[in-house]
CSV table of C-alpha atoms in Angstrom, one decimal:
chain,number,residue,atom,x,y,z
E,6,MET,CA,-0.1,0.0,0.1
E,7,ASN,CA,1.3,3.5,-0.8
E,8,ALA,CA,1.4,6.4,1.6
E,9,ASP,CA,-1.3,8.1,-0.2
E,10,GLU,CA,-3.7,5.0,0.1
E,11,VAL,CA,-6.0,4.6,3.0
E,12,PRO,CA,-8.1,1.7,3.5
E,13,THR,CA,-11.5,2.5,4.3
E,14,SER,CA,-13.7,-0.7,4.5
E,15,TYR,CA,-13.1,-4.4,4.2
E,16,THR,CA,-15.7,-6.6,2.7
E,17,GLY,CA,-14.8,-10.2,2.4
E,18,ALA,CA,-11.7,-10.3,0.4
E,19,GLN,CA,-12.0,-7.0,-1.1
E,20,VAL,CA,-10.5,-3.8,0.2
E,21,SER,CA,-11.9,-0.2,-0.7
E,22,ILE,CA,-9.2,2.4,-0.9
E,23,ILE,CA,-9.6,6.0,-1.0
E,24,ARG,CA,-6.7,8.1,-2.2
E,25,THR,CA,-5.7,11.7,-1.5
E,26,ALA,CA,-5.6,14.4,-4.0
E,27,ALA,CA,-4.2,18.0,-3.6
E,28,HIS,CA,-6.4,20.8,-5.0
E,29,VAL,CA,-4.7,24.0,-5.9
E,30,SER,CA,-5.5,27.2,-7.8
E,31,ALA,CA,-4.4,26.7,-11.5
E,32,ALA,CA,-3.3,30.4,-11.6
E,33,SER,CA,-1.2,30.5,-8.4
E,34,PHE,CA,-0.6,26.8,-7.7
E,35,SER,CA,-1.5,27.9,-4.1
E,36,GLY,CA,-3.9,25.5,-2.0
E,37,ALA,CA,-4.4,27.7,0.9
E,38,ALA,CA,-7.7,28.8,-0.4
E,39,LEU,CA,-9.8,28.5,-3.5
E,40,ALA,CA,-12.1,30.9,-4.8
E,41,GLY,CA,-15.7,29.9,-6.3
E,42,GLU,CA,-15.8,29.9,-9.9
E,43,SER,CA,-12.2,29.7,-10.3
E,44,ILE,CA,-10.0,27.1,-12.3
E,45,ILE,CA,-8.5,24.4,-10.2
E,46,ALA,CA,-5.6,21.8,-10.8
E,47,ALA,CA,-5.9,18.5,-8.9
E,48,PHE,CA,-2.9,16.4,-8.5
E,49,GLY,CA,-2.8,12.7,-7.4
E,50,THR,CA,-2.5,9.1,-8.7
E,51,MET,CA,-5.0,6.9,-10.6
E,52,LEU,CA,-7.2,10.1,-11.0
E,53,ALA,CA,-8.4,9.0,-14.6
E,54,THR,CA,-8.1,5.9,-16.6
E,55,ALA,CA,-7.2,8.0,-20.0
E,56,THR,CA,-6.1,11.4,-21.1
E,57,GLU,CA,-8.7,13.5,-22.5
E,58,ALA,CA,-9.4,17.2,-22.8
E,59,ALA,CA,-12.7,18.9,-23.2
E,60,THR,CA,-13.7,19.8,-26.8
E,61,THR,CA,-17.1,21.2,-26.2
E,62,LEU,CA,-19.0,24.2,-24.4
E,63,PRO,CA,-20.4,24.1,-22.1
E,64,LEU,CA,-17.7,22.1,-20.4
E,65,PRO,CA,-18.8,18.5,-19.6
E,66,THR,CA,-18.9,17.1,-16.2
E,67,ASN,CA,-17.5,13.5,-17.2
E,68,LEU,CA,-14.1,13.0,-19.3
E,69,ALA,CA,-12.8,9.4,-19.8
E,70,GLY,CA,-15.4,8.3,-17.2
E,71,THR,CA,-13.8,10.6,-14.6
E,72,THR,CA,-16.3,12.9,-12.5
E,73,VAL,CA,-15.3,15.5,-9.8
E,74,SER,CA,-17.9,16.4,-7.1
E,75,ILE,CA,-17.8,19.2,-4.6
E,76,ARG,CA,-19.5,18.8,-1.1
E,77,ASP,CA,-19.8,22.3,0.1
E,78,SER,CA,-20.1,23.6,3.7
E,79,ALA,CA,-23.8,23.6,3.1
E,80,GLY,CA,-23.8,19.9,2.4
E,81,ALA,CA,-24.8,20.5,-1.2
E,82,ASP,CA,-23.0,18.5,-4.0
E,83,HIS,CA,-21.9,20.3,-7.1
E,84,PRO,CA,-20.6,18.5,-10.3
E,85,ALA,CA,-17.3,20.2,-11.5
E,86,LEU,CA,-16.7,21.3,-15.0
E,87,LEU,CA,-13.7,19.5,-16.6
E,88,PHE,CA,-11.2,21.0,-18.9
E,89,PHE,CA,-8.8,18.1,-18.6
E,90,VAL,CA,-8.1,14.7,-17.0
E,91,SER,CA,-5.2,12.4,-16.8
E,92,ALA,CA,-3.9,9.9,-14.4
E,93,GLY,CA,-2.0,12.3,-12.4
E,94,GLN,CA,-3.9,15.7,-13.1
E,95,ILE,CA,-7.2,17.1,-13.6
E,96,ASN,CA,-8.1,20.7,-14.4
E,97,TYR,CA,-11.5,21.8,-13.6
E,98,ALA,CA,-13.7,24.8,-12.7
E,99,LEU,CA,-15.5,25.1,-9.3
E,100,PRO,CA,-19.1,25.5,-10.4
E,101,VAL,CA,-21.3,28.3,-9.5
E,102,GLY,CA,-23.3,28.2,-6.3
E,103,VAL,CA,-20.6,26.5,-4.1
E,104,ALA,CA,-21.0,28.0,-0.6
E,105,LEU,CA,-18.1,29.5,1.2
E,106,GLY,CA,-16.2,27.5,4.0
E,107,PRO,CA,-14.8,24.0,4.1
E,108,ALA,CA,-15.5,21.6,1.3
E,109,THR,CA,-14.7,18.0,0.2
E,110,ILE,CA,-13.7,17.3,-3.5
E,111,THR,CA,-14.2,13.7,-4.6
E,112,ILE,CA,-12.8,12.5,-7.8
E,113,THR,CA,-14.0,9.2,-9.1
E,114,SER,CA,-12.2,7.7,-12.2
E,115,GLY,CA,-13.6,5.6,-14.8
E,116,SER,CA,-12.4,2.4,-13.0
E,117,GLY,CA,-14.2,3.5,-9.8
E,118,ALA,CA,-11.0,4.7,-7.9
E,119,VAL,CA,-11.8,7.4,-5.5
E,120,SER,CA,-9.5,10.4,-4.5
E,121,VAL,CA,-10.5,12.8,-1.9
E,122,GLY,CA,-9.2,16.1,-0.8
E,123,ASP,CA,-10.5,18.9,1.6
E,124,VAL,CA,-10.2,22.7,0.6
E,125,MET,CA,-11.2,26.0,2.0
E,126,ILE,CA,-13.6,27.9,-0.5
E,127,GLU,CA,-13.1,31.7,0.0
E,128,THR,CA,-14.6,34.7,-1.7
E,129,VAL,CA,-11.4,35.5,-3.4
E,130,ALA,CA,-8.0,33.8,-3.9
E,131,PRO,CA,-5.6,36.0,-5.9
E,132,GLY,CA,-3.7,34.4,-8.9
E,133,LEU,CA,-2.9,35.3,-12.4
E,134,LEU,CA,-2.6,33.4,-15.6
E,135,ARG,CA,-1.0,34.9,-18.5
E,136,GLN,CA,-1.2,34.0,-22.2
E,137,THR,CA,2.3,33.1,-24.1
E,138,LEU,CA,3.3,31.7,-27.4
E,139,ARG,CA,2.8,28.2,-25.7
E,140,GLY,CA,-0.6,28.9,-24.3
E,141,TRP,CA,-1.8,29.8,-20.7
E,142,ARG,CA,0.6,29.7,-17.9
E,143,SER,CA,0.6,30.6,-14.1
E,144,ARG,CA,2.5,33.6,-13.3
E,145,SER,CA,4.0,31.6,-10.2
E,146,ALA,CA,5.0,28.7,-12.5
E,147,GLY,CA,8.6,29.7,-12.5
E,148,ALA,CA,11.2,32.2,-13.8
E,149,GLU,CA,10.1,34.4,-16.7
E,150,GLY,CA,11.8,33.7,-20.0
E,151,TYR,CA,12.2,35.9,-22.9
E,152,SER,CA,13.8,35.5,-26.3
E,153,ARG,CA,15.8,38.2,-27.9
E,154,ARG,CA,12.7,39.3,-29.7
E,155,GLY,CA,10.8,39.6,-26.4
E,156,ALA,CA,8.4,36.8,-26.7
E,157,ASP,CA,7.7,34.6,-23.8
E,158,PHE,CA,9.1,31.2,-23.8
């Protein structure tokens, strides 16, 4: 058993395992607090059975059989809107209407593997994304890089 796996129940010879997942702002890579309606990056293991990106709007709530659900401080469950899923990372949007305060986020992969993480939902959680020649990047993703022509790399 890995350190991030916690046995939750025993049924005959079967063991149910819940894994942990870290949820951080996709803009700041900080997990101290997350803002409602923001873009989140989740990291863990066995989060999805395949790599898939959303190709439609509105964003789907299921990619490659993977779903993300947020149980907020009011006890309401909200399906997340998915941008991207893979075995080690999921990018999703916190949906409208998630109550402020502590929340539990549950990821269920297409194989039924479950990963859970606890977060704090705040009114604001500052973070910046910037668009470069290589797409959108977090302002905190590392050192800034510029070519002689001044373009980001």
